[in-house]
Amino acid sequence: ERDGAYAYYEKAITADSLPENKVAYIQKAVELAKSQKDKKATAYWTNLQYQTKKNPNNLDLFNVGKAYIDAASEDFSYYAKADTLFAIYIEKYPTQYTGYYWRARVNWSIDSTMALSLANPYFEKVIELTIPTMSTKDSATVKNPLKLAHRYFIGYYNAKKENKVALEY
C-alpha cells in the first residue's frame, strides 16, 4: 500500500538522527511517488527534499516548482504553490530566464484567457533576458522559451484587437 510506504518513510525520517539517512529516505519516497505517478506525493516529497538540503541550488528549486506544476493537473491550487516557488527562484537567480519562464507559464495557466495579463511581466522578462543570448552558444536552449513568449504576446494582442502590436511579435 502506497500510503503505508509513505508513512514508513515519515517515521524513519523522524526517528533517524543522521541527516544523510534522512536525505536517503526522502529520495526513496520521491522515487516511489514518481514510479506510482502520484503527482501530489511527488510534489510533497520533492519539496521536503528541497527543504532538507543544506545548500539547495537552482535545479533543486526548479524540480520542486515543476513537481507542483505537474500536480496542478490534478489540483488547480498547486499552481499557486508553483508560482510561489518560481518567485523564490527569481529572487535567488534574477539573471536567469528560467524562473521568469516558468512563472509566466504558471500564470498563463491561472489566467488562461489572458484577461488579467498575469503572465505578461514574466514573458516580457523572458524576452529581455533571452534575446541577447540568441547569438551565443546558449541560443539553442533559449529558442523555445523565446518563441513561446512571442506566441503568447501574439495571442494576447490579437485578443485585444491590437493587431499591429501582435505583428511586431
PDB file of C-alpha atoms in Angstrom, residues 154-166:
ATOM      1  CA  ILE A 154       0.770  37.482 -30.484  1.00  0.00           C
ATOM      2  CA  GLY A 155      -2.320  35.829 -28.975  1.00  0.00           C
ATOM      3  CA  TYR A 156      -2.578  38.413 -26.215  1.00  0.00           C
ATOM      4  CA  TYR A 157      -2.522  41.405 -28.557  1.00  0.00           C
ATOM      5  CA  ASN A 158      -4.750  39.739 -31.166  1.00  0.00           C
ATOM      6  CA  ALA A 159      -7.348  39.121 -28.437  1.00  0.00           C
ATOM      7  CA  LYS A 160      -7.135  42.821 -27.526  1.00  0.00           C
ATOM      8  CA  LYS A 161      -7.630  43.685 -31.227  1.00  0.00           C
ATOM      9  CA  GLU A 162      -4.196  45.308 -31.286  1.00  0.00           C
ATOM     10  CA  ASN A 163      -3.120  43.565 -34.464  1.00  0.00           C
ATOM     11  CA  LYS A 164      -0.301  45.994 -35.198  1.00  0.00           C
ATOM     12  CA  VAL A 165       1.398  45.192 -31.868  1.00  0.00           C
ATOM     13  CA  ALA A 166       0.736  41.470 -32.411  1.00  0.00           C
TER      14      ALA A 166
END
